[in-house]
mmCIF file of C-alpha atoms in Angstrom:
data_model
loop_
_atom_site.group_PDB
_atom_site.id
_atom_site.type_symbol
_atom_site.label_atom_id
_atom_site.label_comp_id
_atom_site.label_asym_id
_atom_site.label_seq_id
_atom_site.Cartn_x
_atom_site.Cartn_y
_atom_site.Cartn_z
ATOM 1 C CA UNK B 1391 24.126 17.204 -16.470
ATOM 2 C CA UNK B 1392 21.839 16.169 -19.322
ATOM 3 C CA UNK B 1393 18.256 17.188 -18.662
ATOM 4 C CA UNK B 1394 14.852 16.373 -20.068
ATOM 5 C CA UNK B 1395 12.908 19.195 -21.695
ATOM 6 C CA UNK B 1396 10.691 19.488 -18.626
ATOM 7 C CA UNK B 1397 13.485 19.578 -16.054
ATOM 8 C CA UNK B 1398 12.802 21.990 -13.193
ATOM 9 C CA UNK B 1399 9.444 23.088 -14.630
ATOM 10 C CA UNK B 1400 7.123 21.157 -12.351
ATOM 11 C CA UNK B 1401 4.564 23.063 -10.340
ATOM 12 C CA UNK B 1402 3.817 20.328 -7.826
ATOM 13 C CA UNK B 1403 5.275 17.074 -6.469
ATOM 14 C CA UNK B 1404 2.701 14.791 -8.123
ATOM 15 C CA UNK B 1405 3.639 15.967 -11.640
ATOM 16 C CA UNK B 1406 7.332 15.465 -10.883
ATOM 17 C CA UNK B 1407 6.713 11.948 -9.560
ATOM 18 C CA UNK B 1408 4.636 11.021 -12.606
ATOM 19 C CA UNK B 1409 7.282 12.334 -14.992
ATOM 20 C CA UNK B 1410 9.942 10.231 -13.298
ATOM 21 C CA UNK B 1411 7.701 7.151 -13.306
ATOM 22 C CA UNK B 1412 7.137 7.394 -17.064
ATOM 23 C CA UNK B 1413 10.875 6.978 -17.630
ATOM 24 C CA UNK B 1414 11.321 3.981 -15.329
ATOM 25 C CA UNK B 1415 11.418 0.355 -16.393
ATOM 26 C CA UNK B 1416 8.643 -1.796 -14.986
ATOM 27 C CA UNK B 1417 9.436 -5.372 -13.942
ATOM 28 C CA UNK B 1418 9.327 -8.415 -16.206
ATOM 29 C CA UNK B 1419 11.201 -11.039 -14.171
ATOM 30 C CA UNK B 1420 8.969 -13.202 -12.009
ATOM 31 C CA UNK B 1421 9.289 -15.909 -9.385
ATOM 32 C CA UNK B 1422 7.100 -18.336 -7.474
ATOM 33 C CA UNK B 1423 6.570 -17.267 -3.881
ATOM 34 C CA UNK B 1424 5.102 -19.420 -1.126
ATOM 35 C CA UNK B 1425 4.586 -16.454 1.209
ATOM 36 C CA UNK B 1426 3.629 -13.592 -1.116
ATOM 37 C CA UNK B 1427 2.283 -11.170 1.499
ATOM 38 C CA UNK B 1428 3.279 -7.674 0.384
ATOM 39 C CA UNK B 1429 4.580 -8.857 -2.991
ATOM 40 C CA UNK B 1430 3.054 -7.941 -6.363
ATOM 41 C CA UNK B 1431 1.086 -10.413 -8.465
ATOM 42 C CA UNK B 1432 2.654 -10.826 -11.888
ATOM 43 C CA UNK B 1433 -0.363 -12.481 -13.489
ATOM 44 C CA UNK B 1434 -4.061 -12.768 -12.660
ATOM 45 C CA UNK B 1435 -5.423 -15.473 -10.377
ATOM 46 C CA UNK B 1436 -8.197 -17.524 -11.998
ATOM 47 C CA UNK B 1437 -10.867 -19.413 -10.067
ATOM 48 C CA UNK B 1438 -10.153 -23.147 -10.233
ATOM 49 C CA UNK B 1439 -13.815 -23.920 -9.461
ATOM 50 C CA UNK B 1440 -17.089 -22.135 -8.845
ATOM 51 C CA UNK B 1441 -17.241 -20.018 -5.699
ATOM 52 C CA UNK B 1442 -19.290 -21.212 -3.901
ATOM 53 C CA UNK B 1443 -18.765 -24.644 -5.417
ATOM 54 C CA UNK B 1444 -22.454 -25.552 -4.850
ATOM 55 C CA UNK B 1445 -25.674 -23.939 -3.697
ATOM 56 C CA UNK B 1446 -25.193 -23.486 0.055
ATOM 57 C CA UNK B 1447 -27.320 -22.243 2.897
ATOM 58 C CA UNK B 1448 -26.672 -18.752 4.224
ATOM 59 C CA UNK B 1449 -28.572 -19.454 7.453
ATOM 60 C CA UNK B 1450 -29.394 -22.089 10.042
ATOM 61 C CA UNK B 1451 -32.935 -23.219 9.309
ATOM 62 C CA UNK B 1452 -34.900 -25.443 6.959
ATOM 63 C CA UNK B 1453 -34.489 -26.147 3.263
ATOM 64 C CA UNK B 1454 -37.825 -26.446 1.496
ATOM 65 C CA UNK B 1455 -39.581 -26.541 -1.831
ATOM 66 C CA UNK B 1456 -41.532 -23.354 -1.452
ATOM 67 C CA UNK B 1457 -44.431 -24.553 -3.582
ATOM 68 C CA UNK B 1458 -45.017 -27.522 -1.213
ATOM 69 C CA UNK B 1459 -45.615 -25.429 1.881
ATOM 70 C CA UNK B 1460 -48.943 -24.748 3.575
ATOM 71 C CA UNK B 1461 -49.211 -22.267 6.434
ATOM 72 C CA UNK B 1462 -49.627 -23.972 9.797
ATOM 73 C CA UNK B 1463 -49.083 -27.491 8.433
ATOM 74 C CA UNK B 1464 -46.867 -29.666 10.596
ATOM 75 C CA UNK B 1465 -43.944 -31.171 8.683
ATOM 76 C CA UNK B 1466 -41.801 -34.026 10.001
ATOM 77 C CA UNK B 1467 -38.060 -33.395 10.206
ATOM 78 C CA UNK B 1468 -36.076 -36.606 9.881
ATOM 79 C CA UNK B 1469 -32.864 -35.491 8.129
ATOM 80 C CA UNK B 1470 -30.161 -32.857 8.385
ATOM 81 C CA UNK B 1471 -27.754 -31.191 5.954
ATOM 82 C CA UNK B 1472 -24.532 -30.231 7.717
ATOM 83 C CA UNK B 1473 -21.419 -28.366 6.496
ATOM 84 C CA UNK B 1474 -18.678 -30.603 5.153
ATOM 85 C CA UNK B 1475 -21.029 -33.519 4.332
ATOM 86 C CA UNK B 1476 -22.869 -34.824 1.330
ATOM 87 C CA UNK B 1477 -26.606 -34.267 1.331
ATOM 88 C CA UNK B 1478 -28.453 -37.315 2.722
ATOM 89 C CA UNK B 1479 -30.982 -39.336 0.644
ATOM 90 C CA UNK B 1480 -34.235 -37.383 0.899
ATOM 91 C CA UNK B 1481 -36.655 -38.970 -1.535
ATOM 92 C CA UNK B 1482 -39.897 -36.967 -1.518
ATOM 93 C CA UNK B 1483 -39.222 -35.419 1.881
ATOM 94 C CA UNK B 1484 -40.512 -31.782 1.704
ATOM 95 C CA UNK B 1485 -38.428 -30.302 4.534
ATOM 96 C CA UNK B 1486 -34.882 -30.879 5.784
ATOM 97 C CA UNK B 1487 -33.036 -29.146 8.590
ATOM 98 C CA UNK B 1488 -29.964 -27.309 7.290
ATOM 99 C CA UNK B 1489 -27.063 -25.389 8.798
ATOM 100 C CA UNK B 1490 -25.065 -22.422 7.537
ATOM 101 C CA UNK B 1491 -22.606 -23.477 4.843
ATOM 102 C CA UNK B 1492 -24.244 -26.831 4.125
ATOM 103 C CA UNK B 1493 -25.056 -27.799 0.541
ATOM 104 C CA UNK B 1494 -28.714 -27.271 -0.346
ATOM 105 C CA UNK B 1495 -30.208 -30.524 -1.770
ATOM 106 C CA UNK B 1496 -31.226 -30.641 -5.427
ATOM 107 C CA UNK B 1497 -34.771 -29.386 -6.093
ATOM 108 C CA UNK B 1498 -34.897 -27.476 -2.790
ATOM 109 C CA UNK B 1499 -35.254 -23.822 -3.688
ATOM 110 C CA UNK B 1500 -35.486 -21.850 -0.439
ATOM 111 C CA UNK B 1501 -34.083 -21.788 3.091
ATOM 112 C CA UNK B 1502 -36.275 -20.508 5.919
ATOM 113 C CA UNK B 1503 -34.484 -19.108 8.934
ATOM 114 C CA UNK B 1504 -34.914 -21.107 12.110
ATOM 115 C CA UNK B 1505 -36.204 -18.111 14.065
ATOM 116 C CA UNK B 1506 -39.080 -17.721 11.574
ATOM 117 C CA UNK B 1507 -40.483 -21.213 12.312
ATOM 118 C CA UNK B 1508 -42.299 -23.020 15.103
ATOM 119 C CA UNK B 1509 -40.261 -26.050 16.172
ATOM 120 C CA UNK B 1510 -41.373 -29.048 18.187
ATOM 121 C CA UNK B 1511 -39.733 -32.439 18.738
ATOM 122 C CA UNK B 1512 -39.005 -33.809 15.238
ATOM 123 C CA UNK B 1513 -41.440 -31.379 13.604
ATOM 124 C CA UNK B 1514 -41.647 -27.846 12.236
ATOM 125 C CA UNK B 1515 -44.388 -25.422 11.211
ATOM 126 C CA UNK B 1516 -44.224 -22.293 9.067
ATOM 127 C CA UNK B 1517 -46.511 -19.436 10.138
ATOM 128 C CA UNK B 1518 -48.501 -17.610 7.498
ATOM 129 C CA UNK B 1519 -46.617 -14.352 8.163
ATOM 130 C CA UNK B 1520 -43.358 -16.185 7.379
ATOM 131 C CA UNK B 1521 -44.582 -17.647 4.093
ATOM 132 C CA UNK B 1522 -45.970 -14.276 3.003
ATOM 133 C CA UNK B 1523 -42.520 -12.706 3.035
ATOM 134 C CA UNK B 1524 -40.599 -15.504 1.283
ATOM 135 C CA UNK B 1525 -39.385 -15.727 -2.288
ATOM 136 C CA UNK B 1526 -37.720 -18.604 -4.113
ATOM 137 C CA UNK B 1527 -33.967 -18.533 -3.521
ATOM 138 C CA UNK B 1528 -34.098 -16.772 -0.174
ATOM 139 C CA UNK B 1529 -31.101 -17.475 2.089
ATOM 140 C CA UNK B 1530 -29.273 -19.543 -0.543
ATOM 141 C CA UNK B 1531 -25.862 -18.589 -1.881
ATOM 142 C CA UNK B 1532 -25.834 -19.832 -5.460
ATOM 143 C CA UNK B 1533 -22.974 -21.816 -6.968
ATOM 144 C CA UNK B 1534 -20.552 -19.464 -8.714
ATOM 145 C CA UNK B 1535 -22.196 -16.262 -7.512
ATOM 146 C CA UNK B 1536 -18.900 -14.987 -6.121
ATOM 147 C CA UNK B 1537 -16.952 -16.116 -9.164
ATOM 148 C CA UNK B 1538 -17.543 -18.851 -11.750
ATOM 149 C CA UNK B 1539 -14.767 -21.309 -12.546
ATOM 150 C CA UNK B 1540 -12.266 -19.820 -15.000
ATOM 151 C CA UNK B 1541 -12.975 -16.206 -14.116
ATOM 152 C CA UNK B 1542 -10.332 -13.735 -12.943
ATOM 153 C CA UNK B 1543 -10.546 -13.207 -9.195
ATOM 154 C CA UNK B 1544 -7.333 -11.249 -8.469
ATOM 155 C CA UNK B 1545 -5.758 -8.952 -11.034
ATOM 156 C CA UNK B 1546 -2.101 -8.805 -11.947
ATOM 157 C CA UNK B 1547 -0.363 -5.806 -10.423
ATOM 158 C CA UNK B 1548 -2.089 -6.227 -7.064
ATOM 159 C CA UNK B 1549 0.032 -5.802 -3.940
ATOM 160 C CA UNK B 1550 -1.007 -8.838 -1.927
ATOM 161 C CA UNK B 1551 -2.502 -7.920 1.446
ATOM 162 C CA UNK B 1552 -3.872 -10.189 4.175
ATOM 163 C CA UNK B 1553 -7.374 -10.242 2.691
ATOM 164 C CA UNK B 1554 -5.984 -11.227 -0.720
ATOM 165 C CA UNK B 1555 -4.069 -14.060 0.961
ATOM 166 C CA UNK B 1556 -7.468 -15.510 1.912
ATOM 167 C CA UNK B 1557 -8.473 -15.383 -1.748
ATOM 168 C CA UNK B 1558 -5.292 -17.151 -2.840
ATOM 169 C CA UNK B 1559 -5.906 -19.920 -0.335
ATOM 170 C CA UNK B 1560 -9.547 -20.272 -1.397
ATOM 171 C CA UNK B 1561 -8.523 -20.953 -4.979
ATOM 172 C CA UNK B 1562 -5.663 -23.294 -4.127
ATOM 173 C CA UNK B 1563 -2.779 -20.920 -4.904
ATOM 174 C CA UNK B 1564 0.102 -21.903 -2.635
ATOM 175 C CA UNK B 1565 2.886 -20.541 -4.868
ATOM 176 C CA UNK B 1566 1.830 -17.216 -6.346
ATOM 177 C CA UNK B 1567 3.731 -15.860 -9.359
ATOM 178 C CA UNK B 1568 5.053 -12.455 -8.307
ATOM 179 C CA UNK B 1569 7.421 -9.890 -9.738
ATOM 180 C CA UNK B 1570 10.945 -10.001 -8.423
ATOM 181 C CA UNK B 1571 11.866 -7.501 -5.764
ATOM 182 C CA UNK B 1572 13.168 -4.071 -6.703
ATOM 183 C CA UNK B 1573 16.857 -3.845 -5.824
ATOM 184 C CA UNK B 1574 17.849 -0.602 -4.134
ATOM 185 C CA UNK B 1575 21.053 0.893 -2.766
ATOM 186 C CA UNK B 1576 21.074 3.577 -0.057
ATOM 187 C CA UNK B 1577 23.983 5.993 0.289
ATOM 188 C CA UNK B 1578 24.408 8.828 2.729
ATOM 189 C CA UNK B 1579 27.072 11.484 2.270
ATOM 190 C CA UNK B 1580 28.859 14.121 4.314
ATOM 191 C CA UNK B 1581 32.136 14.521 6.173
ATOM 192 C CA UNK B 1582 30.216 15.568 9.283
ATOM 193 C CA UNK B 1583 28.174 12.339 9.484
ATOM 194 C CA UNK B 1584 29.254 9.524 11.814
ATOM 195 C CA UNK B 1585 27.705 6.135 12.707
ATOM 196 C CA UNK B 1586 24.751 6.206 15.141
ATOM 197 C CA UNK B 1587 26.667 4.156 17.703
ATOM 198 C CA UNK B 1588 29.339 6.837 18.035
ATOM 199 C CA UNK B 1589 29.386 7.903 21.695
ATOM 200 C CA UNK B 1590 31.898 10.754 21.690
ATOM 201 C CA UNK B 1591 31.040 13.402 19.096
ATOM 202 C CA UNK B 1592 32.567 16.741 18.243
ATOM 203 C CA UNK B 1593 30.098 19.643 18.049
ATOM 204 C CA UNK B 1594 30.319 19.632 14.232
ATOM 205 C CA UNK B 1595 29.495 15.945 13.906
ATOM 206 C CA UNK B 1596 26.073 14.346 13.393
ATOM 207 C CA UNK B 1597 24.918 10.784 13.925
ATOM 208 C CA UNK B 1598 23.639 9.166 10.722
ATOM 209 C CA UNK B 1599 19.891 9.218 11.305
ATOM 210 C CA UNK B 1600 19.164 9.354 7.556
ATOM 211 C CA UNK B 1601 20.636 5.925 6.968
ATOM 212 C CA UNK B 1602 18.534 4.420 9.740
ATOM 213 C CA UNK B 1603 15.299 6.194 8.731
ATOM 214 C CA UNK B 1604 15.513 5.279 5.037
ATOM 215 C CA UNK B 1605 16.461 1.670 5.685
ATOM 216 C CA UNK B 1606 13.617 1.350 8.204
ATOM 217 C CA UNK B 1607 11.078 2.840 5.802
ATOM 218 C CA UNK B 1608 12.096 0.499 2.999
ATOM 219 C CA UNK B 1609 12.157 -2.545 5.283
ATOM 220 C CA UNK B 1610 8.358 -2.246 5.463
ATOM 221 C CA UNK B 1611 8.079 -2.840 1.699
ATOM 222 C CA UNK B 1612 8.288 -6.590 0.907
ATOM 223 C CA UNK B 1613 8.440 -5.837 -2.829
ATOM 224 C CA UNK B 1614 11.791 -4.105 -2.264
ATOM 225 C CA UNK B 1615 15.144 -5.511 -1.212
ATOM 226 C CA UNK B 1616 17.854 -3.176 0.067
ATOM 227 C CA UNK B 1617 21.142 -4.519 -1.264
ATOM 228 C CA UNK B 1618 23.484 -1.854 0.063
ATOM 229 C CA UNK B 1619 23.494 0.656 2.910
ATOM 230 C CA UNK B 1620 26.695 2.704 2.986
ATOM 231 C CA UNK B 1621 28.082 6.100 3.878
ATOM 232 C CA UNK B 1622 30.488 8.109 1.734
ATOM 233 C CA UNK B 1623 32.461 11.197 2.697
ATOM 234 C CA UNK B 1624 32.535 14.208 0.400
ATOM 235 C CA UNK B 1625 35.106 12.822 -2.012
ATOM 236 C CA UNK B 1626 34.156 13.048 -5.680
ATOM 237 C CA UNK B 1627 36.252 10.118 -6.928
ATOM 238 C CA UNK B 1628 35.066 7.745 -4.193
ATOM 239 C CA UNK B 1629 31.488 8.819 -4.690
ATOM 240 C CA UNK B 1630 31.677 8.265 -8.429
ATOM 241 C CA UNK B 1631 33.125 4.781 -7.999
ATOM 242 C CA UNK B 1632 30.454 3.871 -5.470
ATOM 243 C CA UNK B 1633 27.638 5.288 -7.591
ATOM 244 C CA UNK B 1634 28.774 3.549 -10.792
ATOM 245 C CA UNK B 1635 28.810 0.143 -9.095
ATOM 246 C CA UNK B 1636 25.457 0.766 -7.432
ATOM 247 C CA UNK B 1637 23.730 1.809 -10.666
ATOM 248 C CA UNK B 1638 25.089 -1.264 -12.433
ATOM 249 C CA UNK B 1639 23.817 -3.676 -9.771
ATOM 250 C CA UNK B 1640 20.500 -2.124 -8.702
ATOM 251 C CA UNK B 1641 17.213 -0.806 -10.039
ATOM 252 C CA UNK B 1642 17.275 2.273 -7.802
ATOM 253 C CA UNK B 1643 19.940 4.295 -6.049
ATOM 254 C CA UNK B 1644 18.911 6.819 -3.410
ATOM 255 C CA UNK B 1645 21.324 9.243 -1.819
ATOM 256 C CA UNK B 1646 21.082 11.850 0.924
ATOM 257 C CA UNK B 1647 23.156 15.015 0.945
ATOM 258 C CA UNK B 1648 25.345 16.677 -1.654
ATOM 259 C CA UNK B 1649 22.512 17.824 -3.963
ATOM 260 C CA UNK B 1650 22.631 21.578 -3.345
ATOM 261 C CA UNK B 1651 25.059 24.091 -4.869
ATOM 262 C CA UNK B 1652 27.873 24.039 -2.323
ATOM 263 C CA UNK B 1653 31.508 23.492 -3.211
ATOM 264 C CA UNK B 1654 31.335 19.939 -1.828
ATOM 265 C CA UNK B 1655 27.972 18.979 -3.321
ATOM 266 C CA UNK B 1656 29.224 16.484 -5.896
ATOM 267 C CA UNK B 1657 26.094 14.383 -6.362
ATOM 268 C CA UNK B 1658 24.687 16.190 -9.450
ATOM 269 C CA UNK B 1659 28.014 15.901 -11.299
ATOM 270 C CA UNK B 1660 28.467 12.276 -10.308
ATOM 271 C CA UNK B 1661 24.984 11.338 -11.470
ATOM 272 C CA UNK B 1662 25.821 12.786 -14.882
ATOM 273 C CA UNK B 1663 29.102 10.872 -14.999
ATOM 274 C CA UNK B 1664 27.412 7.512 -14.338
ATOM 275 C CA UNK B 1665 24.834 8.062 -17.093
ATOM 276 C CA UNK B 1666 21.948 9.705 -15.281
ATOM 277 C CA UNK B 1667 19.591 12.074 -17.079
ATOM 278 C CA UNK B 1668 18.008 14.736 -14.913
ATOM 279 C CA UNK B 1669 14.233 14.958 -14.845
ATOM 280 C CA UNK B 1670 14.220 17.631 -12.167
ATOM 281 C CA UNK B 1671 16.673 19.320 -9.833
ATOM 282 C CA UNK B 1672 14.859 21.578 -7.464
ATOM 283 C CA UNK B 1673 11.106 21.661 -6.881
ATOM 284 C CA UNK B 1674 8.798 24.255 -5.297
ATOM 285 C CA UNK B 1675 8.581 22.348 -2.010
ATOM 286 C CA UNK B 1676 9.621 22.804 1.601
ATOM 287 C CA UNK B 1677 11.414 20.935 2.990
ATOM 288 C CA UNK B 1678 13.437 19.438 0.181
ATOM 289 C CA UNK B 1679 13.674 22.109 -2.499
ATOM 290 C CA UNK B 1680 17.089 20.875 -3.823
ATOM 291 C CA UNK B 1681 15.759 17.325 -4.473
ATOM 292 C CA UNK B 1682 17.117 15.714 -7.640
ATOM 293 C CA UNK B 1683 15.374 13.058 -9.729
ATOM 294 C CA UNK B 1684 17.151 11.293 -12.586
ATOM 295 C CA UNK B 1685 16.909 8.127 -14.661
ATOM 296 C CA UNK B 1686 19.290 6.074 -16.782
ATOM 297 C CA UNK B 1687 18.807 4.984 -20.376
ATOM 298 C CA UNK B 1688 17.806 1.545 -19.099
ATOM 299 C CA UNK B 1689 15.059 2.949 -16.895
ATOM 300 C CA UNK B 1690 16.753 2.896 -13.517
ATOM 301 C CA UNK B 1691 16.010 5.499 -10.855
ATOM 302 C CA UNK B 1692 18.522 7.790 -9.169
ATOM 303 C CA UNK B 1693 17.072 9.973 -6.446
ATOM 304 C CA UNK B 1694 19.121 12.584 -4.624
ATOM 305 C CA UNK B 1695 17.559 13.731 -1.344
ATOM 306 C CA UNK B 1696 18.728 16.688 0.731
ATOM 307 C CA UNK B 1697 20.865 15.788 3.712
ATOM 308 C CA UNK B 1698 18.824 17.460 6.455
ATOM 309 C CA UNK B 1699 17.060 14.624 8.299
ATOM 310 C CA UNK B 1700 13.484 15.968 8.280
ATOM 311 C CA UNK B 1701 13.780 16.760 4.590
ATOM 312 C CA UNK B 1702 15.365 13.401 3.751
ATOM 313 C CA UNK B 1703 12.719 11.420 5.629
ATOM 314 C CA UNK B 1704 9.706 13.329 4.293
ATOM 315 C CA UNK B 1705 10.925 13.274 0.710
ATOM 316 C CA UNK B 1706 11.876 9.611 0.830
ATOM 317 C CA UNK B 1707 8.288 8.942 1.869
ATOM 318 C CA UNK B 1708 6.733 11.392 -0.598
ATOM 319 C CA UNK B 1709 8.853 10.632 -3.683
ATOM 320 C CA UNK B 1710 10.702 7.347 -3.337
ATOM 321 C CA UNK B 1711 7.905 5.118 -2.021
ATOM 322 C CA UNK B 1712 5.420 5.718 -4.864
ATOM 323 C CA UNK B 1713 8.198 5.351 -7.438
ATOM 324 C CA UNK B 1714 9.223 2.027 -5.901
ATOM 325 C CA UNK B 1715 5.599 0.894 -6.078
ATOM 326 C CA UNK B 1716 5.695 1.718 -9.777
ATOM 327 C CA UNK B 1717 8.965 -0.131 -10.268
ATOM 328 C CA UNK B 1718 7.602 -3.162 -8.412
ATOM 329 C CA UNK B 1719 4.742 -3.531 -10.909
ATOM 330 C CA UNK B 1720 1.836 -2.332 -8.774
ATOM 331 C CA UNK B 1721 -1.127 -1.178 -10.827
ATOM 332 C CA UNK B 1722 -2.209 1.221 -8.061
ATOM 333 C CA UNK B 1723 1.065 2.945 -7.275
ATOM 334 C CA UNK B 1724 0.321 6.655 -6.899
ATOM 335 C CA UNK B 1725 -0.436 8.116 -3.471
ATOM 336 C CA UNK B 1726 -4.098 8.631 -2.642
ATOM 337 C CA UNK B 1727 -3.899 10.410 0.680
ATOM 338 C CA UNK B 1728 -6.866 10.936 2.953
ATOM 339 C CA UNK B 1729 -7.866 14.520 3.672
ATOM 340 C CA UNK B 1730 -7.480 15.852 7.182
ATOM 341 C CA UNK B 1731 -8.271 19.150 8.854
ATOM 342 C CA UNK B 1732 -5.791 20.929 11.095
ATOM 343 C CA UNK B 1733 -6.641 22.189 14.555
ATOM 344 C CA UNK B 1734 -4.958 25.472 13.695
ATOM 345 C CA UNK B 1735 -3.786 27.101 10.433
ATOM 346 C CA UNK B 1736 -0.130 27.084 9.374
ATOM 347 C CA UNK B 1737 1.795 29.852 11.076
ATOM 348 C CA UNK B 1738 2.746 31.546 7.832
ATOM 349 C CA UNK B 1739 2.016 31.378 4.147
ATOM 350 C CA UNK B 1740 4.862 30.519 1.768
ATOM 351 C CA UNK B 1741 4.977 30.336 -2.079
ATOM 352 C CA UNK B 1742 5.909 26.628 -1.941
ATOM 353 C CA UNK B 1743 4.200 23.285 -1.351
ATOM 354 C CA UNK B 1744 4.723 22.958 2.390
ATOM 355 C CA UNK B 1745 4.977 19.493 3.923
ATOM 356 C CA UNK B 1746 4.251 20.057 7.598
ATOM 357 C CA UNK B 1747 4.718 17.546 10.401
ATOM 358 C CA UNK B 1748 1.522 16.722 12.270
ATOM 359 C CA UNK B 1749 0.190 14.593 15.090
ATOM 360 C CA UNK B 1750 -3.203 13.001 14.432
ATOM 361 C CA UNK B 1751 -6.116 12.854 16.873
ATOM 362 C CA UNK B 1752 -9.208 10.692 17.075
ATOM 363 C CA UNK B 1753 -11.999 12.460 15.260
ATOM 364 C CA UNK B 1754 -10.146 13.068 12.022
ATOM 365 C CA UNK B 1755 -8.107 16.151 12.907
ATOM 366 C CA UNK B 1756 -4.408 16.809 13.329
ATOM 367 C CA UNK B 1757 -2.259 19.383 15.079
ATOM 368 C CA UNK B 1758 0.937 20.820 13.710
ATOM 369 C CA UNK B 1759 4.070 19.627 15.485
ATOM 370 C CA UNK B 1760 6.215 22.551 16.563
ATOM 371 C CA UNK B 1761 9.426 22.308 14.535
ATOM 372 C CA UNK B 1762 12.606 24.339 14.381
ATOM 373 C CA UNK B 1763 13.356 23.307 10.797
ATOM 374 C CA UNK B 1764 14.796 20.495 8.664
ATOM 375 C CA UNK B 1765 17.208 19.372 11.366
ATOM 376 C CA UNK B 1766 14.631 18.996 14.126
ATOM 377 C CA UNK B 1767 14.664 15.247 14.776
ATOM 378 C CA UNK B 1768 12.667 15.695 17.980
ATOM 379 C CA UNK B 1769 9.731 17.081 15.997
ATOM 380 C CA UNK B 1770 10.136 14.397 13.334
ATOM 381 C CA UNK B 1771 10.169 11.589 15.888
ATOM 382 C CA UNK B 1772 7.009 12.870 17.574
ATOM 383 C CA UNK B 1773 4.970 13.203 14.378
ATOM 384 C CA UNK B 1774 2.470 10.746 12.884
ATOM 385 C CA UNK B 1775 3.157 11.991 9.368
ATOM 386 C CA UNK B 1776 2.764 15.228 7.442
ATOM 387 C CA UNK B 1777 0.214 17.260 5.523
ATOM 388 C CA UNK B 1778 0.831 18.862 2.157
ATOM 389 C CA UNK B 1779 -0.332 22.484 2.007
ATOM 390 C CA UNK B 1780 -0.365 24.182 -1.436
ATOM 391 C CA UNK B 1781 1.557 27.418 -2.012
ATOM 392 C CA UNK B 1782 0.323 30.580 -0.307
ATOM 393 C CA UNK B 1783 -2.458 28.813 1.620
ATOM 394 C CA UNK B 1784 -2.939 29.570 5.296
ATOM 395 C CA UNK B 1785 -6.083 27.861 6.575
ATOM 396 C CA UNK B 1786 -6.955 24.604 8.332
ATOM 397 C CA UNK B 1787 -7.804 22.650 5.195
ATOM 398 C CA UNK B 1788 -8.628 19.819 4.886
ATOM 399 C CA UNK B 1789 -5.245 18.912 3.394
ATOM 400 C CA UNK B 1790 -3.769 15.620 2.086
ATOM 401 C CA UNK B 1791 -2.340 13.606 4.972
ATOM 402 C CA UNK B 1792 0.604 11.238 4.528
ATOM 403 C CA UNK B 1793 1.000 8.964 7.583
ATOM 404 C CA UNK B 1794 4.283 7.236 8.322
ATOM 405 C CA UNK B 1795 2.510 3.933 8.984
ATOM 406 C CA UNK B 1796 -0.008 4.092 6.137
ATOM 407 C CA UNK B 1797 -3.809 4.103 6.365
#
């Protein structure tokens, strides 16, 4: 198939992912979304007013004009400033009781914490040791100190998380403008693969765990919508017809199986037929060495994953997820894995980037999950994720850790 100049020359997965990303089209279509959790902001959010909107107290205590105070003097307290209320008429009153979040009256420049005063019925005193430590502005959150009106408070390209939802609400955004979802089709291949609900299997048949794993992984990405989940047997004509329709209707097509060099591995030829240009076919990784990454002239992604279930699941997570983040418009799309140390070194050194299943412990370490290879679904199911060990390394790390559930 047609290939870019750099096809098959990548030394590590990150370079291959970046090369694919550079050829993909980023989103331009947007929509208003009333529940944008997990979606990607298409334009910045601007503060509609100062935050805070007024000078407010950061403590329960007393608002004062610091210059009016004398140590030990007894001041009457006849008024209160409470949250959610206008400040009362104060006249020349030097001291007013105030509560956290209440607006500080004009001309009052300091709030003294309640525990630093001496209170009696309707009166308050300020000890000398308290006054000696005070400065004008203490315990007051100034209007606009978080963000002045008109300033950018959330940047475009942000994937909206729960904390950002609080920011949207604070600035009155009930319909955020987000990029449309990335449309993706999932296809599994192989004559030996049968539906998961099949109860009576021949020894040469396998239940379709890849279809379930990939669909489940993508269901956790609100910026993605899976339009198609189908299985195709190893028939070149049927596969080509299916692939052509999927490429026309989606932004991304991901397939499992058929990417190696066997007589029935039609995926590379079919990708060429439907207009795909290879960026890589084969990378120095285990599992997943036959992985194929391609793009179309219009910037769509075609990713061919190996059919073995451990390989398909790991490489969907390692390659597809960051590329989908890029396609969805996220400004921070590349993986930034935490580093984790193993409880024991890898059993052998290999000249490939090894992605090894691990189980994580409290305390920041992980143990390798005993695995019999790329078909070991028991090991896969009992892992918390995987570490990426560079070629020919055989020590405990720390190594980049990629958890299935993030974080």
